[in-house]
mmCIF file of N, CA and C in Angstrom:
data_model
loop_
_atom_site.group_PDB
_atom_site.id
_atom_site.type_symbol
_atom_site.label_atom_id
_atom_site.label_comp_id
_atom_site.label_asym_id
_atom_site.label_seq_id
_atom_site.Cartn_x
_atom_site.Cartn_y
_atom_site.Cartn_z
ATOM 1 N N UNK U 29 -57.944 15.585 5.977
ATOM 2 C CA UNK U 29 -56.594 15.492 5.496
ATOM 3 C C UNK U 29 -55.664 15.400 6.682
ATOM 4 N N UNK U 30 -54.698 14.484 6.622
ATOM 5 C CA UNK U 30 -53.716 14.325 7.673
ATOM 6 C C UNK U 30 -52.540 15.248 7.449
ATOM 7 N N UNK U 31 -51.420 14.916 8.110
ATOM 8 C CA UNK U 31 -50.227 15.747 8.028
ATOM 9 C C UNK U 31 -49.415 15.482 6.769
ATOM 10 N N UNK U 32 -49.767 14.471 6.012
ATOM 11 C CA UNK U 32 -48.995 14.109 4.823
ATOM 12 C C UNK U 32 -49.301 14.998 3.641
ATOM 13 N N UNK U 33 -48.667 14.714 2.519
ATOM 14 C CA UNK U 33 -48.907 15.507 1.311
ATOM 15 C C UNK U 33 -50.340 15.342 0.836
ATOM 16 N N UNK U 34 -50.823 16.344 0.163
ATOM 17 C CA UNK U 34 -52.198 16.309 -0.340
ATOM 18 C C UNK U 34 -52.184 16.522 -1.850
ATOM 19 N N UNK U 35 -52.654 15.539 -2.584
ATOM 20 C CA UNK U 35 -52.763 15.664 -4.034
ATOM 21 C C UNK U 35 -54.055 16.381 -4.368
ATOM 22 N N UNK U 36 -54.004 17.220 -5.379
ATOM 23 C CA UNK U 36 -55.192 17.898 -5.868
ATOM 24 C C UNK U 36 -55.006 18.199 -7.347
ATOM 25 N N UNK U 37 -55.987 17.843 -8.145
ATOM 26 C CA UNK U 37 -55.958 18.173 -9.564
ATOM 27 C C UNK U 37 -56.198 19.674 -9.693
ATOM 28 N N UNK U 38 -55.463 20.305 -10.608
ATOM 29 C CA UNK U 38 -55.665 21.737 -10.811
ATOM 30 C C UNK U 38 -56.333 21.961 -12.164
ATOM 31 N N UNK U 39 -57.200 22.931 -12.222
ATOM 32 C CA UNK U 39 -57.866 23.233 -13.488
ATOM 33 C C UNK U 39 -56.869 23.843 -14.461
ATOM 34 N N UNK U 40 -57.123 23.651 -15.734
ATOM 35 C CA UNK U 40 -56.280 24.237 -16.764
ATOM 36 C C UNK U 40 -54.922 23.594 -16.906
ATOM 37 N N UNK U 41 -54.781 22.355 -16.515
ATOM 38 C CA UNK U 41 -53.500 21.652 -16.625
ATOM 39 C C UNK U 41 -53.575 20.656 -17.780
ATOM 40 N N UNK U 42 -54.090 19.479 -17.520
ATOM 41 C CA UNK U 42 -54.244 18.473 -18.566
ATOM 42 C C UNK U 42 -52.974 17.760 -18.965
ATOM 43 N N UNK U 43 -51.891 17.934 -18.209
ATOM 44 C CA UNK U 43 -50.632 17.278 -18.574
ATOM 45 C C UNK U 43 -50.800 15.767 -18.685
ATOM 46 N N UNK U 44 -51.653 15.189 -17.872
ATOM 47 C CA UNK U 44 -51.870 13.741 -17.914
ATOM 48 C C UNK U 44 -52.660 13.322 -19.152
ATOM 49 N N UNK U 45 -53.207 14.280 -19.887
ATOM 50 C CA UNK U 45 -53.977 13.978 -21.097
ATOM 51 C C UNK U 45 -53.094 13.820 -22.326
ATOM 52 N N UNK U 46 -51.815 13.988 -22.154
ATOM 53 C CA UNK U 46 -50.857 13.713 -23.235
ATOM 54 C C UNK U 46 -50.656 12.202 -23.210
ATOM 55 N N UNK U 47 -51.244 11.504 -24.159
ATOM 56 C CA UNK U 47 -51.287 10.041 -24.157
ATOM 57 C C UNK U 47 -50.316 9.387 -25.128
ATOM 58 N N UNK U 48 -49.481 10.146 -25.774
ATOM 59 C CA UNK U 48 -48.563 9.625 -26.784
ATOM 60 C C UNK U 48 -47.896 8.331 -26.310
ATOM 61 N N UNK U 49 -48.190 7.201 -26.969
ATOM 62 C CA UNK U 49 -47.629 5.914 -26.545
ATOM 63 C C UNK U 49 -46.100 5.896 -26.518
ATOM 64 N N UNK U 50 -45.462 6.712 -27.351
ATOM 65 C CA UNK U 50 -43.996 6.792 -27.358
ATOM 66 C C UNK U 50 -43.467 7.344 -26.037
ATOM 67 N N UNK U 51 -44.270 8.166 -25.388
ATOM 68 C CA UNK U 51 -43.868 8.789 -24.126
ATOM 69 C C UNK U 51 -44.474 8.103 -22.913
ATOM 70 N N UNK U 52 -45.455 7.267 -23.103
ATOM 71 C CA UNK U 52 -46.218 6.713 -21.976
ATOM 72 C C UNK U 52 -46.204 5.199 -21.928
ATOM 73 N N UNK U 53 -45.086 4.598 -22.290
ATOM 74 C CA UNK U 53 -44.982 3.142 -22.293
ATOM 75 C C UNK U 53 -45.294 2.506 -20.958
ATOM 76 N N UNK U 54 -44.844 3.138 -19.867
ATOM 77 C CA UNK U 54 -45.098 2.582 -18.538
ATOM 78 C C UNK U 54 -46.588 2.580 -18.221
ATOM 79 N N UNK U 55 -47.312 3.556 -18.733
ATOM 80 C CA UNK U 55 -48.760 3.598 -18.520
ATOM 81 C C UNK U 55 -49.427 2.457 -19.279
ATOM 82 N N UNK U 56 -49.038 2.273 -20.516
ATOM 83 C CA UNK U 56 -49.606 1.181 -21.314
ATOM 84 C C UNK U 56 -49.313 -0.173 -20.686
ATOM 85 N N UNK U 57 -48.112 -0.352 -20.158
ATOM 86 C CA UNK U 57 -47.738 -1.620 -19.536
ATOM 87 C C UNK U 57 -48.584 -1.937 -18.310
ATOM 88 N N UNK U 58 -49.082 -0.917 -17.633
ATOM 89 C CA UNK U 58 -49.863 -1.115 -16.415
ATOM 90 C C UNK U 58 -51.322 -1.471 -16.696
ATOM 91 N N UNK U 59 -51.770 -1.297 -17.929
ATOM 92 C CA UNK U 59 -53.175 -1.508 -18.271
ATOM 93 C C UNK U 59 -53.456 -2.937 -18.705
ATOM 94 N N UNK U 60 -54.711 -3.345 -18.510
ATOM 95 C CA UNK U 60 -55.160 -4.629 -19.050
ATOM 96 C C UNK U 60 -55.264 -4.484 -20.570
ATOM 97 N N UNK U 61 -55.418 -5.575 -21.268
ATOM 98 C CA UNK U 61 -55.532 -5.515 -22.731
ATOM 99 C C UNK U 61 -56.738 -4.665 -23.151
ATOM 100 N N UNK U 62 -57.859 -4.839 -22.475
ATOM 101 C CA UNK U 62 -59.058 -4.059 -22.797
ATOM 102 C C UNK U 62 -58.822 -2.564 -22.551
ATOM 103 N N UNK U 63 -58.206 -2.238 -21.415
ATOM 104 C CA UNK U 63 -57.894 -0.842 -21.117
ATOM 105 C C UNK U 63 -56.902 -0.271 -22.134
ATOM 106 N N UNK U 64 -55.923 -1.075 -22.509
ATOM 107 C CA UNK U 64 -54.906 -0.641 -23.473
ATOM 108 C C UNK U 64 -55.550 -0.281 -24.812
ATOM 109 N N UNK U 65 -56.490 -1.099 -25.259
ATOM 110 C CA UNK U 65 -57.171 -0.819 -26.525
ATOM 111 C C UNK U 65 -57.964 0.483 -26.441
ATOM 112 N N UNK U 66 -58.651 0.687 -25.315
ATOM 113 C CA UNK U 66 -59.395 1.932 -25.130
ATOM 114 C C UNK U 66 -58.430 3.122 -25.099
ATOM 115 N N UNK U 67 -57.352 2.991 -24.353
ATOM 116 C CA UNK U 67 -56.338 4.052 -24.268
ATOM 117 C C UNK U 67 -55.848 4.425 -25.660
ATOM 118 N N UNK U 68 -55.442 3.435 -26.433
ATOM 119 C CA UNK U 68 -54.910 3.692 -27.774
ATOM 120 C C UNK U 68 -55.950 4.334 -28.688
ATOM 121 N N UNK U 69 -57.228 3.972 -28.494
ATOM 122 C CA UNK U 69 -58.286 4.572 -29.318
ATOM 123 C C UNK U 69 -58.509 6.044 -28.972
ATOM 124 N N UNK U 70 -58.017 6.466 -27.820
ATOM 125 C CA UNK U 70 -58.199 7.842 -27.370
ATOM 126 C C UNK U 70 -57.073 8.772 -27.822
ATOM 127 N N UNK U 71 -55.993 8.210 -28.350
ATOM 128 C CA UNK U 71 -54.834 9.019 -28.734
ATOM 129 C C UNK U 71 -55.094 9.714 -30.067
ATOM 130 N N UNK U 72 -55.017 11.030 -30.061
ATOM 131 C CA UNK U 72 -55.174 11.802 -31.289
ATOM 132 C C UNK U 72 -53.874 11.842 -32.074
ATOM 133 N N UNK U 73 -53.930 12.369 -33.281
ATOM 134 C CA UNK U 73 -52.755 12.441 -34.157
ATOM 135 C C UNK U 73 -51.619 13.250 -33.540
ATOM 136 N N UNK U 74 -51.950 14.199 -32.663
ATOM 137 C CA UNK U 74 -50.928 15.035 -32.031
ATOM 138 C C UNK U 74 -50.411 14.463 -30.713
ATOM 139 N N UNK U 75 -50.902 13.273 -30.338
ATOM 140 C CA UNK U 75 -50.461 12.639 -29.102
ATOM 141 C C UNK U 75 -51.309 12.978 -27.889
ATOM 142 N N UNK U 76 -52.161 13.975 -28.012
ATOM 143 C CA UNK U 76 -53.056 14.332 -26.914
ATOM 144 C C UNK U 76 -54.315 13.473 -26.995
ATOM 145 N N UNK U 77 -54.981 13.312 -25.868
ATOM 146 C CA UNK U 77 -56.257 12.602 -25.857
ATOM 147 C C UNK U 77 -57.220 13.339 -26.780
ATOM 148 N N UNK U 78 -57.951 12.584 -27.572
ATOM 149 C CA UNK U 78 -58.883 13.209 -28.514
ATOM 150 C C UNK U 78 -60.064 13.875 -27.802
ATOM 151 N N UNK U 79 -60.222 13.603 -26.503
ATOM 152 C CA UNK U 79 -61.290 14.231 -25.719
ATOM 153 C C UNK U 79 -60.800 15.478 -24.983
ATOM 154 N N UNK U 80 -59.510 15.782 -25.105
ATOM 155 C CA UNK U 80 -58.930 16.935 -24.414
ATOM 156 C C UNK U 80 -58.919 18.139 -25.342
ATOM 157 N N UNK U 81 -59.488 19.234 -24.885
ATOM 158 C CA UNK U 81 -59.476 20.478 -25.645
ATOM 159 C C UNK U 81 -58.196 21.217 -25.267
ATOM 160 N N UNK U 82 -57.210 21.214 -26.159
ATOM 161 C CA UNK U 82 -55.921 21.824 -25.839
ATOM 162 C C UNK U 82 -56.004 23.344 -25.724
ATOM 163 N N UNK U 83 -57.002 23.949 -26.327
ATOM 164 C CA UNK U 83 -57.174 25.401 -26.217
ATOM 165 C C UNK U 83 -57.613 25.821 -24.828
ATOM 166 N N UNK U 84 -58.643 25.177 -24.322
ATOM 167 C CA UNK U 84 -59.165 25.516 -22.997
ATOM 168 C C UNK U 84 -58.578 24.631 -21.905
ATOM 169 N N UNK U 85 -57.818 23.621 -22.314
ATOM 170 C CA UNK U 85 -57.230 22.639 -21.386
ATOM 171 C C UNK U 85 -58.302 22.024 -20.496
ATOM 172 N N UNK U 86 -59.349 21.538 -21.151
ATOM 173 C CA UNK U 86 -60.432 20.865 -20.445
ATOM 174 C C UNK U 86 -60.746 19.543 -21.130
ATOM 175 N N UNK U 87 -61.319 18.638 -20.352
ATOM 176 C CA UNK U 87 -61.712 17.327 -20.864
ATOM 177 C C UNK U 87 -63.183 17.377 -21.260
ATOM 178 N N UNK U 88 -63.468 16.925 -22.457
ATOM 179 C CA UNK U 88 -64.854 16.931 -22.948
ATOM 180 C C UNK U 88 -65.699 15.822 -22.331
ATOM 181 N N UNK U 89 -65.044 14.806 -21.744
ATOM 182 C CA UNK U 89 -65.784 13.676 -21.162
ATOM 183 C C UNK U 89 -65.426 13.480 -19.693
ATOM 184 N N UNK U 90 -65.047 14.551 -19.012
ATOM 185 C CA UNK U 90 -64.518 14.443 -17.650
ATOM 186 C C UNK U 90 -65.396 13.583 -16.741
ATOM 187 N N UNK U 91 -66.674 13.820 -16.718
ATOM 188 C CA UNK U 91 -67.567 13.064 -15.833
ATOM 189 C C UNK U 91 -67.632 11.589 -16.203
ATOM 190 N N UNK U 92 -67.407 11.274 -17.467
ATOM 191 C CA UNK U 92 -67.511 9.893 -17.942
ATOM 192 C C UNK U 92 -66.168 9.316 -18.389
ATOM 193 N N UNK U 93 -65.060 9.927 -17.979
ATOM 194 C CA UNK U 93 -63.736 9.459 -18.409
ATOM 195 C C UNK U 93 -63.467 8.050 -17.891
ATOM 196 N N UNK U 94 -62.612 7.301 -18.584
ATOM 197 C CA UNK U 94 -62.302 5.931 -18.158
ATOM 198 C C UNK U 94 -61.620 5.902 -16.789
ATOM 199 N N UNK U 95 -61.689 4.759 -16.152
ATOM 200 C CA UNK U 95 -61.079 4.591 -14.837
ATOM 201 C C UNK U 95 -59.602 4.924 -14.809
ATOM 202 N N UNK U 96 -58.872 4.579 -15.864
ATOM 203 C CA UNK U 96 -57.431 4.849 -15.855
ATOM 204 C C UNK U 96 -57.113 6.334 -15.976
ATOM 205 N N UNK U 97 -58.110 7.150 -16.266
ATOM 206 C CA UNK U 97 -57.921 8.601 -16.297
ATOM 207 C C UNK U 97 -58.174 9.231 -14.926
ATOM 208 N N UNK U 98 -58.530 8.439 -13.973
ATOM 209 C CA UNK U 98 -58.846 8.947 -12.637
ATOM 210 C C UNK U 98 -57.656 8.714 -11.716
ATOM 211 N N UNK U 99 -57.248 9.754 -11.022
ATOM 212 C CA UNK U 99 -56.054 9.646 -10.180
ATOM 213 C C UNK U 99 -56.213 8.579 -9.105
ATOM 214 N N UNK U 100 -57.424 8.322 -8.673
ATOM 215 C CA UNK U 100 -57.648 7.298 -7.664
ATOM 216 C C UNK U 100 -57.231 5.911 -8.115
ATOM 217 N N UNK U 101 -57.157 5.703 -9.420
ATOM 218 C CA UNK U 101 -56.766 4.398 -9.958
ATOM 219 C C UNK U 101 -55.256 4.232 -10.063
ATOM 220 N N UNK U 102 -54.501 5.315 -9.961
ATOM 221 C CA UNK U 102 -53.048 5.239 -10.153
ATOM 222 C C UNK U 102 -52.376 4.247 -9.221
ATOM 223 N N UNK U 103 -52.646 4.367 -7.933
ATOM 224 C CA UNK U 103 -51.986 3.494 -6.965
ATOM 225 C C UNK U 103 -52.273 2.028 -7.266
ATOM 226 N N UNK U 104 -53.513 1.710 -7.573
ATOM 227 C CA UNK U 104 -53.871 0.326 -7.877
ATOM 228 C C UNK U 104 -53.225 -0.136 -9.184
ATOM 229 N N UNK U 105 -53.257 0.681 -10.221
ATOM 230 C CA UNK U 105 -52.663 0.308 -11.507
ATOM 231 C C UNK U 105 -51.178 -0.002 -11.389
ATOM 232 N N UNK U 106 -50.473 0.764 -10.556
ATOM 233 C CA UNK U 106 -49.031 0.601 -10.425
ATOM 234 C C UNK U 106 -48.630 -0.143 -9.156
ATOM 235 N N UNK U 107 -49.602 -0.779 -8.498
ATOM 236 C CA UNK U 107 -49.356 -1.586 -7.299
ATOM 237 C C UNK U 107 -48.605 -0.800 -6.220
ATOM 238 N N UNK U 108 -49.033 0.428 -5.998
ATOM 239 C CA UNK U 108 -48.451 1.278 -4.965
ATOM 240 C C UNK U 108 -49.278 1.096 -3.696
ATOM 241 N N UNK U 109 -48.632 0.895 -2.545
ATOM 242 C CA UNK U 109 -49.392 0.758 -1.296
ATOM 243 C C UNK U 109 -50.275 1.985 -1.060
ATOM 244 N N UNK U 110 -51.481 1.771 -0.559
ATOM 245 C CA UNK U 110 -52.425 2.878 -0.372
ATOM 246 C C UNK U 110 -51.851 4.057 0.411
ATOM 247 N N UNK U 111 -51.023 3.778 1.414
ATOM 248 C CA UNK U 111 -50.466 4.869 2.222
ATOM 249 C C UNK U 111 -49.473 5.738 1.439
ATOM 250 N N UNK U 112 -49.036 5.269 0.279
ATOM 251 C CA UNK U 112 -48.132 6.042 -0.567
ATOM 252 C C UNK U 112 -48.852 6.628 -1.787
ATOM 253 N N UNK U 113 -50.170 6.417 -1.850
ATOM 254 C CA UNK U 113 -50.940 6.848 -3.014
ATOM 255 C C UNK U 113 -50.881 8.335 -3.301
ATOM 256 N N UNK U 114 -51.032 9.172 -2.259
ATOM 257 C CA UNK U 114 -50.991 10.626 -2.467
ATOM 258 C C UNK U 114 -49.623 11.058 -2.988
ATOM 259 N N UNK U 115 -48.557 10.587 -2.355
ATOM 260 C CA UNK U 115 -47.199 10.964 -2.777
ATOM 261 C C UNK U 115 -46.922 10.475 -4.194
ATOM 262 N N UNK U 116 -47.424 9.294 -4.534
ATOM 263 C CA UNK U 116 -47.233 8.755 -5.880
ATOM 264 C C UNK U 116 -47.959 9.615 -6.913
ATOM 265 N N UNK U 117 -49.203 9.984 -6.617
ATOM 266 C CA UNK U 117 -49.972 10.834 -7.536
ATOM 267 C C UNK U 117 -49.278 12.183 -7.727
ATOM 268 N N UNK U 118 -48.755 12.745 -6.649
ATOM 269 C CA UNK U 118 -48.036 14.019 -6.737
ATOM 270 C C UNK U 118 -46.816 13.872 -7.633
ATOM 271 N N UNK U 119 -46.057 12.797 -7.441
ATOM 272 C CA UNK U 119 -44.858 12.571 -8.264
ATOM 273 C C UNK U 119 -45.224 12.393 -9.736
ATOM 274 N N UNK U 120 -46.304 11.669 -10.001
ATOM 275 C CA UNK U 120 -46.751 11.477 -11.389
ATOM 276 C C UNK U 120 -47.110 12.816 -12.023
ATOM 277 N N UNK U 121 -47.867 13.625 -11.295
ATOM 278 C CA UNK U 121 -48.259 14.932 -11.826
ATOM 279 C C UNK U 121 -47.045 15.820 -12.048
ATOM 280 N N UNK U 122 -46.137 15.833 -11.089
ATOM 281 C CA UNK U 122 -44.926 16.652 -11.257
ATOM 282 C C UNK U 122 -44.185 16.257 -12.528
ATOM 283 N N UNK U 123 -44.044 14.961 -12.742
ATOM 284 C CA UNK U 123 -43.318 14.488 -13.923
ATOM 285 C C UNK U 123 -44.024 14.914 -15.203
ATOM 286 N N UNK U 124 -45.333 14.701 -15.263
ATOM 287 C CA UNK U 124 -46.086 15.049 -16.466
ATOM 288 C C UNK U 124 -46.076 16.554 -16.724
ATOM 289 N N UNK U 125 -46.263 17.337 -15.673
ATOM 290 C CA UNK U 125 -46.262 18.795 -15.830
ATOM 291 C C UNK U 125 -44.891 19.264 -16.303
ATOM 292 N N UNK U 126 -43.844 18.726 -15.704
ATOM 293 C CA UNK U 126 -42.481 19.099 -16.105
ATOM 294 C C UNK U 126 -42.253 18.792 -17.578
ATOM 295 N N UNK U 127 -42.690 17.611 -18.030
ATOM 296 C CA UNK U 127 -42.485 17.215 -19.423
ATOM 297 C C UNK U 127 -43.296 18.063 -20.399
ATOM 298 N N UNK U 128 -44.509 18.431 -20.026
ATOM 299 C CA UNK U 128 -45.383 19.165 -20.945
ATOM 300 C C UNK U 128 -45.203 20.677 -20.895
ATOM 301 N N UNK U 129 -45.024 21.219 -19.704
ATOM 302 C CA UNK U 129 -45.020 22.674 -19.549
ATOM 303 C C UNK U 129 -43.719 23.244 -18.991
ATOM 304 N N UNK U 130 -42.883 22.398 -18.400
ATOM 305 C CA UNK U 130 -41.621 22.850 -17.820
ATOM 306 C C UNK U 130 -41.673 22.931 -16.304
ATOM 307 N N UNK U 131 -40.525 22.711 -15.698
ATOM 308 C CA UNK U 131 -40.427 22.694 -14.242
ATOM 309 C C UNK U 131 -40.635 24.038 -13.573
ATOM 310 N N UNK U 132 -40.492 25.120 -14.318
ATOM 311 C CA UNK U 132 -40.683 26.464 -13.759
ATOM 312 C C UNK U 132 -41.940 27.139 -14.321
ATOM 313 N N UNK U 133 -42.790 26.354 -14.928
ATOM 314 C CA UNK U 133 -43.993 26.903 -15.563
ATOM 315 C C UNK U 133 -45.014 27.370 -14.530
ATOM 316 N N UNK U 134 -45.923 28.200 -14.990
ATOM 317 C CA UNK U 134 -47.026 28.638 -14.146
ATOM 318 C C UNK U 134 -47.851 27.435 -13.692
ATOM 319 N N UNK U 135 -48.052 26.477 -14.571
ATOM 320 C CA UNK U 135 -48.815 25.278 -14.212
ATOM 321 C C UNK U 135 -48.126 24.550 -13.059
ATOM 322 N N UNK U 136 -46.808 24.397 -13.120
ATOM 323 C CA UNK U 136 -46.084 23.722 -12.038
ATOM 324 C C UNK U 136 -46.198 24.516 -10.742
ATOM 325 N N UNK U 137 -46.063 25.813 -10.808
ATOM 326 C CA UNK U 137 -46.183 26.623 -9.583
ATOM 327 C C UNK U 137 -47.574 26.491 -8.973
ATOM 328 N N UNK U 138 -48.592 26.491 -9.818
ATOM 329 C CA UNK U 138 -49.963 26.314 -9.311
ATOM 330 C C UNK U 138 -50.133 24.939 -8.684
ATOM 331 N N UNK U 139 -49.564 23.918 -9.340
ATOM 332 C CA UNK U 139 -49.673 22.568 -8.790
ATOM 333 C C UNK U 139 -48.960 22.479 -7.440
ATOM 334 N N UNK U 140 -47.761 23.022 -7.358
ATOM 335 C CA UNK U 140 -47.015 22.973 -6.094
ATOM 336 C C UNK U 140 -47.783 23.661 -4.973
ATOM 337 N N UNK U 141 -48.409 24.779 -5.258
ATOM 338 C CA UNK U 141 -49.231 25.445 -4.237
ATOM 339 C C UNK U 141 -50.375 24.540 -3.790
ATOM 340 N N UNK U 142 -50.948 23.804 -4.730
ATOM 341 C CA UNK U 142 -52.097 22.952 -4.391
ATOM 342 C C UNK U 142 -51.708 21.766 -3.517
ATOM 343 N N UNK U 143 -50.437 21.393 -3.517
ATOM 344 C CA UNK U 143 -50.008 20.220 -2.742
ATOM 345 C C UNK U 143 -49.422 20.585 -1.388
ATOM 346 N N UNK U 144 -49.425 21.846 -1.033
ATOM 347 C CA UNK U 144 -48.810 22.263 0.232
ATOM 348 C C UNK U 144 -49.483 21.591 1.418
ATOM 349 N N UNK U 145 -48.641 21.204 2.344
ATOM 350 C CA UNK U 145 -49.106 20.616 3.591
ATOM 351 C C UNK U 145 -49.469 21.745 4.556
ATOM 352 N N UNK U 146 -50.144 21.411 5.661
ATOM 353 C CA UNK U 146 -50.369 22.431 6.684
ATOM 354 C C UNK U 146 -49.016 22.999 7.113
ATOM 355 N N UNK U 147 -48.942 24.298 7.301
ATOM 356 C CA UNK U 147 -47.685 24.930 7.660
ATOM 357 C C UNK U 147 -46.949 25.471 6.451
ATOM 358 N N UNK U 148 -47.509 25.268 5.253
ATOM 359 C CA UNK U 148 -46.936 25.854 4.055
ATOM 360 C C UNK U 148 -45.764 25.127 3.439
ATOM 361 N N UNK U 149 -45.483 23.920 3.856
ATOM 362 C CA UNK U 149 -44.362 23.177 3.290
ATOM 363 C C UNK U 149 -44.815 22.408 2.060
ATOM 364 N N UNK U 150 -44.007 22.401 0.988
ATOM 365 C CA UNK U 150 -44.387 21.618 -0.186
ATOM 366 C C UNK U 150 -44.363 20.133 0.139
ATOM 367 N N UNK U 151 -45.159 19.384 -0.571
ATOM 368 C CA UNK U 151 -45.193 17.937 -0.385
ATOM 369 C C UNK U 151 -43.844 17.345 -0.760
ATOM 370 N N UNK U 152 -43.389 16.335 -0.019
ATOM 371 C CA UNK U 152 -42.115 15.697 -0.344
ATOM 372 C C UNK U 152 -42.243 14.847 -1.593
ATOM 373 N N UNK U 153 -41.115 14.508 -2.226
ATOM 374 C CA UNK U 153 -41.179 13.626 -3.386
ATOM 375 C C UNK U 153 -41.649 12.239 -2.976
ATOM 376 N N UNK U 154 -42.203 11.512 -3.921
ATOM 377 C CA UNK U 154 -42.630 10.133 -3.681
ATOM 378 C C UNK U 154 -41.397 9.252 -3.559
ATOM 379 N N UNK U 155 -41.561 8.034 -3.050
ATOM 380 C CA UNK U 155 -40.443 7.097 -2.999
ATOM 381 C C UNK U 155 -39.808 6.956 -4.374
ATOM 382 N N UNK U 156 -38.491 6.876 -4.415
ATOM 383 C CA UNK U 156 -37.745 6.943 -5.676
ATOM 384 C C UNK U 156 -38.087 5.846 -6.668
ATOM 385 N N UNK U 157 -38.499 4.675 -6.214
ATOM 386 C CA UNK U 157 -38.791 3.619 -7.179
ATOM 387 C C UNK U 157 -40.004 3.925 -8.036
ATOM 388 N N UNK U 158 -40.770 4.932 -7.675
ATOM 389 C CA UNK U 158 -41.960 5.286 -8.447
ATOM 390 C C UNK U 158 -41.785 6.589 -9.213
ATOM 391 N N UNK U 159 -40.607 7.197 -9.170
ATOM 392 C CA UNK U 159 -40.384 8.494 -9.791
ATOM 393 C C UNK U 159 -40.619 8.495 -11.292
ATOM 394 N N UNK U 160 -40.410 7.393 -11.987
ATOM 395 C CA UNK U 160 -40.507 7.390 -13.443
ATOM 396 C C UNK U 160 -41.872 6.998 -13.970
ATOM 397 N N UNK U 161 -42.875 6.961 -13.135
ATOM 398 C CA UNK U 161 -44.214 6.592 -13.575
ATOM 399 C C UNK U 161 -44.922 7.822 -14.106
ATOM 400 N N UNK U 162 -46.066 7.670 -14.825
ATOM 401 C CA UNK U 162 -46.767 8.824 -15.402
ATOM 402 C C UNK U 162 -47.362 9.712 -14.347
#
């Protein structure tokens, strides 16, 4: 890890598993038609992924989840330069966590701790043009 921000998925979050198309239009727009159909087939009646256990906040298919569910695909899906990939992923997670659990939630505090740079400084926000992505 270099001196830049470090993205890390935290257990017990799942904010990105809220797939409600009404809330995730930008995500749908970034997908191919085949990916879009798979995405839509994964949306449960409550807007959460049908593979996400909301009680335990775990994914039932984590090892076999689709490519668009993997943070490594975010930069490519949204045409973000690789050197901005970590900051973009952090911004996406912050947005999703804020929307699902709140900006002062325990989940957000845990996520912020996970993104700390060496020296204890929180990761900076991503470039502003990407702030509204998932």
